[in-house]
Tab-separated table of C-alpha atoms in Angstrom:
chain	number	residue	atom	x	y	z
A	753	MET	CA	24.199	69.843	54.215
A	754	PHE	CA	25.868	72.562	52.303
A	755	THR	CA	23.940	74.779	49.836
A	756	LEU	CA	25.127	77.642	47.901
A	757	GLU	CA	22.736	79.780	49.765
A	758	GLU	CA	25.009	79.166	52.838
A	759	THR	CA	28.000	79.967	50.819
A	760	PHE	CA	26.305	83.030	49.489
A	761	GLN	CA	25.355	84.063	52.955
A	762	ILE	CA	29.049	84.157	53.646
A	763	LEU	CA	28.885	86.706	50.967
A	764	ALA	CA	26.073	88.445	52.561
A	765	GLU	CA	23.222	90.564	50.876
A	766	LYS	CA	24.613	92.370	48.573
A	767	MET	CA	35.786	101.769	45.797
A	768	ILE	CA	40.045	104.880	46.798
A	769	GLY	CA	38.187	107.305	49.047
A	770	LYS	CA	38.434	110.548	47.195
A	771	ALA	CA	36.288	113.246	48.677
A	772	VAL	CA	37.694	113.789	52.173
A	773	GLY	CA	36.534	117.437	52.603
A	774	SER	CA	32.741	117.113	52.972
A	775	LEU	CA	30.392	114.273	53.926
A	776	VAL	CA	29.212	112.484	50.921
A	777	ILE	CA	26.757	109.375	51.100
A	778	PHE	CA	26.090	107.559	47.836
A	779	LEU	CA	23.071	105.361	47.419
A	780	ILE	CA	22.207	103.459	44.259
A	781	THR	CA	18.481	102.782	44.018
A	782	VAL	CA	18.597	100.199	41.206
A	783	PHE	CA	16.382	97.193	40.809
A	784	ILE	CA	19.618	95.011	40.767
A	785	THR	CA	22.896	96.790	41.024
A	786	TYR	CA	25.635	95.812	38.681
A	787	SER	CA	29.248	94.787	39.375
A	788	ILE	CA	32.319	96.854	38.309
A	789	THR	CA	35.008	94.957	36.499
A	790	THR	CA	38.188	94.604	38.774
A	791	GLY	CA	40.670	93.260	36.361
A	792	GLY	CA	41.736	89.805	35.318
A	793	PHE	CA	40.098	87.363	32.983
A	794	GLY	CA	36.413	88.440	33.009
A	795	SER	CA	36.752	89.203	36.692
A	796	GLY	CA	34.043	91.157	38.727
A	797	ARG	CA	32.230	90.823	42.068
A	798	LEU	CA	29.094	89.093	43.064
A	799	GLY	CA	26.227	90.068	45.160
A	800	THR	CA	24.926	87.569	47.609
A	801	VAL	CA	21.902	85.414	48.439
A	802	ASP	CA	20.697	85.627	51.865
A	803	LEU	CA	17.687	83.313	51.787
A	804	LYS	CA	17.001	80.273	53.904
A	805	SER	CA	15.643	78.177	51.074
A	806	GLN	CA	17.729	74.929	52.120
A	807	LEU	CA	17.308	71.636	50.400
A	808	SER	CA	16.971	69.645	53.566
A	809	PHE	CA	16.436	65.861	53.648
A	810	PHE	CA	16.119	64.532	57.252
A	811	SER	CA	16.053	60.826	56.523
A	812	LEU	CA	18.922	58.731	57.792
A	813	PRO	CA	21.610	57.675	55.357
A	814	LYS	CA	20.718	54.726	53.250
A	815	ASN	CA	23.825	52.748	53.809
A	816	ASP	CA	26.919	52.714	56.090
A	817	THR	CA	29.647	53.553	53.682
A	818	PRO	CA	32.356	55.194	55.799
A	819	LEU	CA	33.093	58.796	55.221
A	820	PRO	CA	36.516	59.725	53.707
A	821	CYS	CA	39.065	60.793	56.102
A	822	ARG	CA	39.729	64.535	56.246
A	823	SER	CA	43.044	65.804	55.348
A	824	GLY	CA	44.129	69.299	56.440
A	825	SER	CA	44.276	71.534	53.425
A	826	PRO	CA	43.392	72.031	50.566
A	827	LEU	CA	39.769	70.984	50.528
A	828	ARG	CA	39.189	67.931	48.320
A	829	VAL	CA	36.213	68.480	46.037
A	830	PHE	CA	34.510	66.118	43.601
A	831	MET	CA	32.521	68.091	40.896
A	832	TYR	CA	29.651	66.278	39.237
A	833	ASP	CA	29.760	66.172	35.523
A	834	LEU	CA	26.298	67.722	34.703
A	835	PRO	CA	24.634	68.284	31.291
A	836	LYS	CA	25.653	71.775	29.980
A	837	ARG	CA	22.010	73.032	30.201
A	838	PHE	CA	22.647	73.281	33.903
A	839	ASN	CA	25.623	75.718	33.574
A	840	VAL	CA	27.451	76.950	30.454
A	841	ALA	CA	24.581	76.577	27.950
A	842	MET	CA	23.119	79.597	29.898
A	843	MET	CA	26.098	81.670	28.656
A	844	SER	CA	26.214	80.540	25.101
A	845	SER	CA	23.860	78.657	22.841
A	846	LYS	CA	26.584	76.839	21.140
A	847	PHE	CA	26.897	74.518	24.346
A	848	ALA	CA	23.191	73.657	24.090
A	849	GLY	CA	22.647	69.847	23.653
A	850	ASP	CA	26.445	69.384	23.522
A	851	ASP	CA	27.182	66.749	26.456
A	852	SER	CA	29.581	64.637	24.604
A	853	SER	CA	32.714	66.121	26.023
A	854	PRO	CA	33.322	67.101	29.588
A	855	LEU	CA	33.983	70.726	30.606
A	856	ASN	CA	37.682	71.673	31.106
A	857	SER	CA	39.891	74.812	31.172
A	858	ARG	CA	40.316	74.766	27.389
A	859	ASN	CA	36.672	74.636	26.497
A	860	LEU	CA	35.200	76.775	29.349
A	861	PRO	CA	33.683	80.009	28.068
A	862	VAL	CA	35.156	83.227	29.161
A	863	TRP	CA	32.702	85.189	31.495
A	864	PRO	CA	31.729	88.313	29.408
A	865	HIS	CA	33.773	91.286	30.124
A	866	TYR	CA	30.645	93.449	30.055
A	867	ALA	CA	27.906	91.136	31.627
A	868	GLY	CA	25.668	93.850	33.035
A	869	LEU	CA	23.292	92.236	35.501
A	870	HIS	CA	24.613	88.868	34.910
A	871	ARG	CA	27.972	89.687	36.395
A	872	GLN	CA	26.540	89.624	39.940
A	873	HIS	CA	24.952	86.123	39.215
A	874	SER	CA	28.258	84.297	38.391
A	875	VAL	CA	29.453	83.068	41.661
A	876	GLU	CA	28.778	79.483	40.661
A	877	TYR	CA	30.682	80.005	37.585
A	878	TRP	CA	33.945	81.129	39.311
A	879	MET	CA	33.671	78.361	41.865
A	880	MET	CA	33.401	75.947	38.886
A	881	ALA	CA	36.307	77.586	36.978
A	882	SER	CA	38.591	77.271	40.117
A	883	LEU	CA	38.120	73.368	39.895
A	884	LEU	CA	38.593	73.250	36.216
A	885	TYR	CA	41.867	75.246	36.404
A	886	GLU	CA	44.420	72.432	35.293
A	887	ASN	CA	47.598	74.288	36.286
A	888	ALA	CA	46.579	74.842	39.875
A	889	THR	CA	49.349	73.617	42.237
A	890	VAL	CA	48.630	72.247	45.756
A	891	ASP	CA	50.399	74.692	47.921
A	892	GLU	CA	49.514	77.208	50.680
A	893	SER	CA	47.434	79.355	48.383
A	894	SER	CA	45.083	76.487	47.340
A	895	GLU	CA	42.015	76.234	49.317
A	896	ALA	CA	40.280	73.560	47.203
A	897	VAL	CA	41.447	70.984	44.677
A	898	ARG	CA	39.384	68.967	42.431
A	899	VAL	CA	39.667	65.170	42.806
A	900	SER	CA	38.465	62.476	40.238
A	901	ASN	CA	37.725	59.815	42.861
A	902	PRO	CA	34.473	60.651	44.974
A	903	GLU	CA	35.647	58.269	47.753
A	904	VAL	CA	38.324	60.643	48.772
A	905	ALA	CA	36.304	63.889	48.442
A	906	ASP	CA	35.536	66.114	51.387
A	907	VAL	CA	32.671	67.767	49.802
A	908	PHE	CA	30.621	67.458	46.481
A	909	PHE	CA	30.156	70.531	44.177
A	910	VAL	CA	27.020	70.633	41.866
A	911	PRO	CA	27.983	73.130	39.006
A	912	PHE	CA	24.360	74.337	38.600
A	913	PHE	CA	24.238	78.074	37.662
A	914	SER	CA	21.095	78.524	39.801
A	915	SER	CA	21.515	82.344	40.207
A	916	LEU	CA	22.071	82.917	36.516
A	917	SER	CA	19.054	80.586	35.696
A	918	PHE	CA	16.856	82.690	37.986
A	919	ASN	CA	18.069	85.991	36.446
A	920	THR	CA	17.786	84.607	32.873
A	921	HIS	CA	14.667	82.515	33.026
A	922	GLY	CA	12.571	83.433	35.987
A	923	LYS	CA	13.509	86.930	37.192
A	924	ASN	CA	9.870	88.364	36.573
A	925	MET	CA	8.174	85.261	38.161
A	926	THR	CA	5.464	85.325	35.524
A	927	ASP	CA	7.451	84.781	32.410
A	928	PRO	CA	6.714	81.692	30.480
A	929	ASP	CA	10.523	80.971	30.882
A	930	THR	CA	10.010	80.818	34.691
A	931	GLU	CA	8.798	77.242	34.094
A	932	PHE	CA	12.221	76.324	32.528
A	933	ASP	CA	13.995	77.620	35.543
A	934	ARG	CA	11.808	75.592	37.818
A	935	GLN	CA	12.149	72.606	35.744
A	936	LEU	CA	15.961	72.832	36.004
A	937	GLN	CA	15.677	72.744	39.887
A	938	VAL	CA	13.330	69.785	39.782
A	939	ASP	CA	15.660	67.900	37.465
A	940	ILE	CA	18.819	68.526	39.567
A	941	LEU	CA	17.091	67.187	42.735
A	942	LYS	CA	16.190	64.055	40.610
A	943	PHE	CA	19.703	63.689	39.575
A	944	LEU	CA	21.128	64.051	43.039
A	945	ARG	CA	18.770	61.687	44.691
A	946	LYS	CA	19.937	59.001	42.464
A	947	SER	CA	23.485	59.549	43.558
A	948	SER	CA	25.035	57.055	46.086
A	949	TYR	CA	27.064	59.773	47.530
A	950	TRP	CA	24.031	62.066	48.084
A	951	GLN	CA	22.227	59.022	49.641
A	952	ARG	CA	24.928	58.066	52.169
A	953	THR	CA	24.781	61.579	53.876
A	954	SER	CA	21.446	62.851	52.819
A	955	GLY	CA	23.345	65.444	50.936
A	956	ARG	CA	24.933	67.161	54.039
A	957	ASP	CA	28.389	67.287	52.242
A	958	HIS	CA	27.091	68.687	48.873
A	959	VAL	CA	27.434	72.320	47.818
A	960	ILE	CA	24.228	72.870	45.943
A	961	PRO	CA	23.022	76.274	44.243
A	962	MET	CA	19.380	76.372	44.747
A	963	HIS	CA	16.872	79.239	45.070
A	964	HIS	CA	13.116	79.781	45.917
A	965	PRO	CA	11.406	82.411	43.716
A	966	ASN	CA	8.468	82.985	46.099
A	967	ALA	CA	10.849	83.804	48.814
A	968	PHE	CA	12.678	86.144	46.454
A	969	ARG	CA	9.373	88.009	45.812
A	970	PHE	CA	8.755	88.345	49.505
A	971	LEU	CA	12.119	89.737	50.231
A	972	ARG	CA	11.936	92.252	47.426
A	973	GLU	CA	8.641	93.562	48.527
A	974	GLU	CA	9.601	93.909	52.256
A	975	GLU	CA	13.168	95.140	52.009
A	976	GLY	CA	12.502	97.528	49.199
A	977	LYS	CA	10.236	99.434	51.644
A	978	VAL	CA	13.247	100.242	53.920
A	979	ARG	CA	15.121	101.865	50.869
A	980	ALA	CA	12.014	103.984	49.942
A	981	LYS	CA	11.790	105.363	53.418
A	982	LEU	CA	15.455	106.132	53.481
A	983	GLN	CA	15.201	108.139	50.242
A	984	LYS	CA	12.666	110.261	51.960
A	985	VAL	CA	14.753	110.593	55.297
A	986	LEU	CA	17.930	111.614	53.279
A	987	LYS	CA	16.259	114.150	50.907
A	988	GLY	CA	17.341	117.689	51.249
A	989	TYR	CA	20.967	117.385	52.403
A	990	GLU	CA	23.463	119.196	50.232
A	991	ASP	CA	26.299	116.756	50.889
A	992	VAL	CA	24.243	113.691	50.418
A	993	ARG	CA	23.927	112.218	46.978
A	994	PHE	CA	20.901	109.994	46.417
A	995	GLU	CA	20.540	108.859	42.977
A	996	ALA	CA	18.690	106.274	40.896
A	997	GLY	CA	20.836	104.150	38.651
A	998	TYR	CA	20.319	101.405	36.012
A	999	ALA	CA	22.414	98.574	34.725
A	1000	ASN	CA	23.353	100.357	31.512
A	1001	GLY	CA	26.571	102.107	30.434
A	1002	GLU	CA	25.369	105.488	31.657
A	1003	GLY	CA	24.086	104.043	34.981
A	1004	ILE	CA	27.278	102.120	35.587
A	1005	ASN	CA	29.478	105.120	34.795
A	1006	ALA	CA	27.408	107.268	37.242
A	1007	SER	CA	27.507	104.804	39.999
A	1008	THR	CA	31.365	104.191	39.595
A	1009	HIS	CA	31.997	107.938	39.976
A	1010	GLY	CA	29.538	108.338	42.845
A	1011	MET	CA	31.138	105.656	44.834
A	1012	GLN	CA	34.771	106.400	44.145
A	1013	SER	CA	34.219	110.244	44.965
A	1014	SER	CA	32.236	109.490	48.254
A	1015	LYS	CA	33.307	109.088	51.773
A	1016	PHE	CA	30.515	106.894	52.795
A	1017	CYS	CA	28.311	104.419	50.730
A	1018	LEU	CA	24.936	103.457	52.179
A	1019	HIS	CA	24.080	99.734	52.054
A	1020	PRO	CA	20.546	99.061	53.044
A	1021	ALA	CA	18.727	95.903	52.538
A	1022	GLY	CA	18.239	95.229	48.916
A	1023	ASP	CA	15.212	94.512	46.754
A	1024	THR	CA	16.783	91.184	45.680
A	1025	PRO	CA	18.944	88.644	47.596
A	1026	SER	CA	21.823	89.224	45.022
A	1027	SER	CA	22.372	92.903	45.771
A	1028	ASN	CA	26.071	93.699	45.424
A	1029	ARG	CA	25.886	97.345	46.740
A	1030	LEU	CA	28.259	96.405	49.701
A	1031	PHE	CA	30.982	94.732	47.565
A	1032	ASP	CA	30.891	97.548	45.072
A	1033	ALA	CA	31.479	100.018	47.947
A	1034	ILE	CA	34.211	97.853	49.389
A	1035	VAL	CA	36.247	97.587	46.215
A	1036	SER	CA	35.635	101.323	45.626
A	1037	HIS	CA	37.352	102.019	48.897
A	1038	CYS	CA	34.009	103.763	50.107
A	1039	VAL	CA	33.340	103.127	53.767
A	1040	PRO	CA	30.156	101.118	53.823
A	1041	VAL	CA	27.271	102.392	55.929
A	1042	ILE	CA	25.353	99.210	56.602
A	1043	VAL	CA	21.676	99.480	57.524
A	1044	SER	CA	20.358	96.148	58.721
A	1045	ASP	CA	19.240	94.263	61.919
A	1046	HIS	CA	20.133	90.791	60.860
A	1047	ILE	CA	22.670	90.949	58.081
A	1048	GLU	CA	25.263	88.169	57.685
A	1049	LEU	CA	28.415	89.326	56.305
A	1050	PRO	CA	30.909	87.607	54.042
A	1051	TYR	CA	34.074	86.111	55.830
A	1052	GLU	CA	33.028	87.648	59.129
A	1053	ALA	CA	34.806	84.979	60.959
A	1054	GLU	CA	38.079	86.407	59.584
A	1055	LEU	CA	37.241	90.084	58.871
A	1056	ASP	CA	36.427	92.557	61.657
A	1057	TYR	CA	33.768	94.702	59.754
A	1058	THR	CA	33.902	97.456	62.410
A	1059	LYS	CA	37.352	98.365	61.075
A	1060	PHE	CA	36.158	99.367	57.802
A	1061	SER	CA	32.312	99.746	58.061
A	1062	LEU	CA	29.618	101.593	60.088
A	1063	PHE	CA	26.447	100.024	61.287
A	1064	PHE	CA	22.923	101.450	62.020
A	1065	SER	CA	19.726	99.515	62.831
A	1066	VAL	CA	16.831	100.088	60.569
A	1067	GLN	CA	15.020	101.973	63.431
A	1068	GLU	CA	18.138	104.249	63.989
A	1069	ALA	CA	18.455	104.925	60.097
A	1070	LEU	CA	14.864	105.904	59.721
A	1071	VAL	CA	15.123	108.661	62.486
A	1072	PRO	CA	15.181	111.880	60.399
A	1073	GLY	CA	18.578	113.493	60.735
A	1074	TYR	CA	20.184	111.004	63.070
A	1075	MET	CA	22.317	109.098	60.757
A	1076	VAL	CA	23.593	111.977	58.948
A	1077	GLU	CA	24.421	113.671	62.296
A	1078	GLN	CA	26.308	110.579	63.548
A	1079	LEU	CA	28.401	110.522	60.266
A	1080	ARG	CA	29.327	114.103	60.548
A	1081	LYS	CA	30.851	113.308	63.971
A	1082	ILE	CA	33.341	110.753	62.633
A	1083	PRO	CA	36.857	112.395	62.988
A	1084	GLU	CA	38.842	112.586	59.845
A	1085	LYS	CA	41.538	110.375	61.362
A	1086	THR	CA	39.085	107.554	61.931
A	1087	TRP	CA	37.754	107.743	58.412
A	1088	ILE	CA	41.354	107.651	56.930
A	1089	GLN	CA	42.007	104.523	59.170
A	1090	MET	CA	38.898	102.798	57.806
A	1091	TRP	CA	39.567	103.945	54.203
A	1092	LYS	CA	43.133	102.382	54.564
A	1093	ARG	CA	41.707	99.218	55.857
A	1094	LEU	CA	39.298	98.960	52.951
A	1095	LYS	CA	42.311	99.026	50.565
A	1096	GLU	CA	43.936	96.144	52.430
A	1097	ILE	CA	41.039	93.859	52.388
A	1098	ALA	CA	39.415	94.665	48.996
A	1099	HIS	CA	41.151	91.748	47.114
A	1100	HIS	CA	39.053	89.344	49.190
A	1101	PHE	CA	36.037	90.422	47.290
A	1102	GLU	CA	37.544	90.175	43.796
A	1103	TYR	CA	37.175	87.226	41.339
A	1104	GLN	CA	39.564	86.326	38.608
A	1105	TYR	CA	40.683	83.379	36.568
A	1106	PRO	CA	43.123	81.800	37.383
A	1107	PRO	CA	42.265	82.155	41.016
A	1108	LYS	CA	44.649	83.737	43.347
A	1109	LYS	CA	45.606	83.518	46.986
A	1110	ASP	CA	43.019	84.825	49.305
A	1111	ASP	CA	40.761	86.203	46.436
A	1112	ALA	CA	36.995	85.789	46.679
A	1113	VAL	CA	36.786	82.139	45.410
A	1114	ASN	CA	39.419	80.862	47.552
A	1115	MET	CA	37.915	82.655	50.657
A	1116	LEU	CA	34.572	80.900	49.715
A	1117	TRP	CA	36.304	77.451	49.589
A	1118	ARG	CA	37.997	78.201	52.866
A	1119	GLN	CA	34.543	79.059	54.703
A	1120	VAL	CA	33.223	75.844	53.043
A	1121	ARG	CA	36.208	73.949	54.594
A	1122	THR	CA	35.358	75.288	58.024
A	1123	LYS	CA	31.960	73.708	57.871
A	1124	VAL	CA	33.104	70.201	57.252
A	1125	PRO	CA	33.811	69.053	60.629
A	1126	ALA	CA	30.434	70.032	62.052
A	1127	GLU	CA	28.689	68.476	59.106
A	1128	ARG	CA	30.736	65.186	59.565
A	1129	LEU	CA	29.834	65.150	63.241
A	1130	ALA	CA	26.184	65.390	62.320
A	1131	VAL	CA	26.312	62.672	59.657
A	1132	ASN	CA	28.087	60.190	62.056
A	1133	ARG	CA	25.683	60.977	64.874
A	1134	ASN	CA	22.798	60.219	62.564
A	1135	ARG	CA	24.409	56.830	61.870
A	1136	ARG	CA	24.248	55.653	65.184
A	1137	LEU	CA	21.238	57.534	66.627
A	1138	ARG	CA	18.207	55.333	65.609
A	1139	VAL	CA	15.407	56.836	67.830
A	1140	PRO	CA	13.637	59.390	65.688
A	1141	ASP	CA	13.003	61.645	68.604
A	1142	TRP	CA	16.629	62.221	69.084
A	1143	TRP	CA	17.298	63.597	65.584
């Protein structure tokens, strides 16, 4: 089964190198970092969700309906028509209760140009928008195309703005609105369990945005400790900038300037799964310094991160002076090569509407497409294996 967590994991945890004279590290210690606008129709970048909260259903398929044959490219996607409370009503109250007309490219609301924290919680919006784009042509640049007949679909997309719902209704865990966020998750599961297309594969071919607030809280408590320790380790260096930032106009401007004028941008584990610090660094052309032991990076099957990023384990990074010393040893020529590579791959992390070849949303659909054969194999196996111990 596909979940949007898997898709987000491809995106990982969550811009023209300017200062080439001295070592500069820039770290933003915000609760949730923002995304900087990159141009286009409401474009921006998203952080990632790296939780393992999968909606797994291990029962055998309830019927023997044959799976559709797989074509080459593009990926054929059937998108469910959900009540707008699951998606665009979170963006604008004018859509509340308006389920009489289906969403299309003409009534799809524009993602706000200045969306603050919400910008990094919009990945579901961009995926949905790419399927609603009516002028899309099926050519080598199209990674996914919407189909109206579910029988010929390769995967099924559930347009539930789960990340935005969490940020809007449940981010503080104790808000009364948290129950609204939980109820949306319950309702979407009820809806899917009634779908014959869900039932025939136990949902393995569905892209489903979901989250688990308790797991969010755990990650924030554990991973926030690493950043606090790094702040102490990096204090006192003249060529290291360690600043606190906030998702307001002043904080955004300070962060933008800090990243664009730095040679290296530190990316430790975030205090939320949607941290977009890594992606802001990439599009700022600031060489990411990734501190993590188990990070899953977006598009890593296609992109060699060692060509434009540096890596330290948590243990190494917390040794006083070690990380700064290693960064100072990096030759200027090596840094310039990494900086040039960042400029070449930055477009893979940018969203826009209409979607463009190899942009972030097309890269996401491409990653989903690579999972289809393995998921189909698992479904076909489950259909013939009737001994419970085998599966």
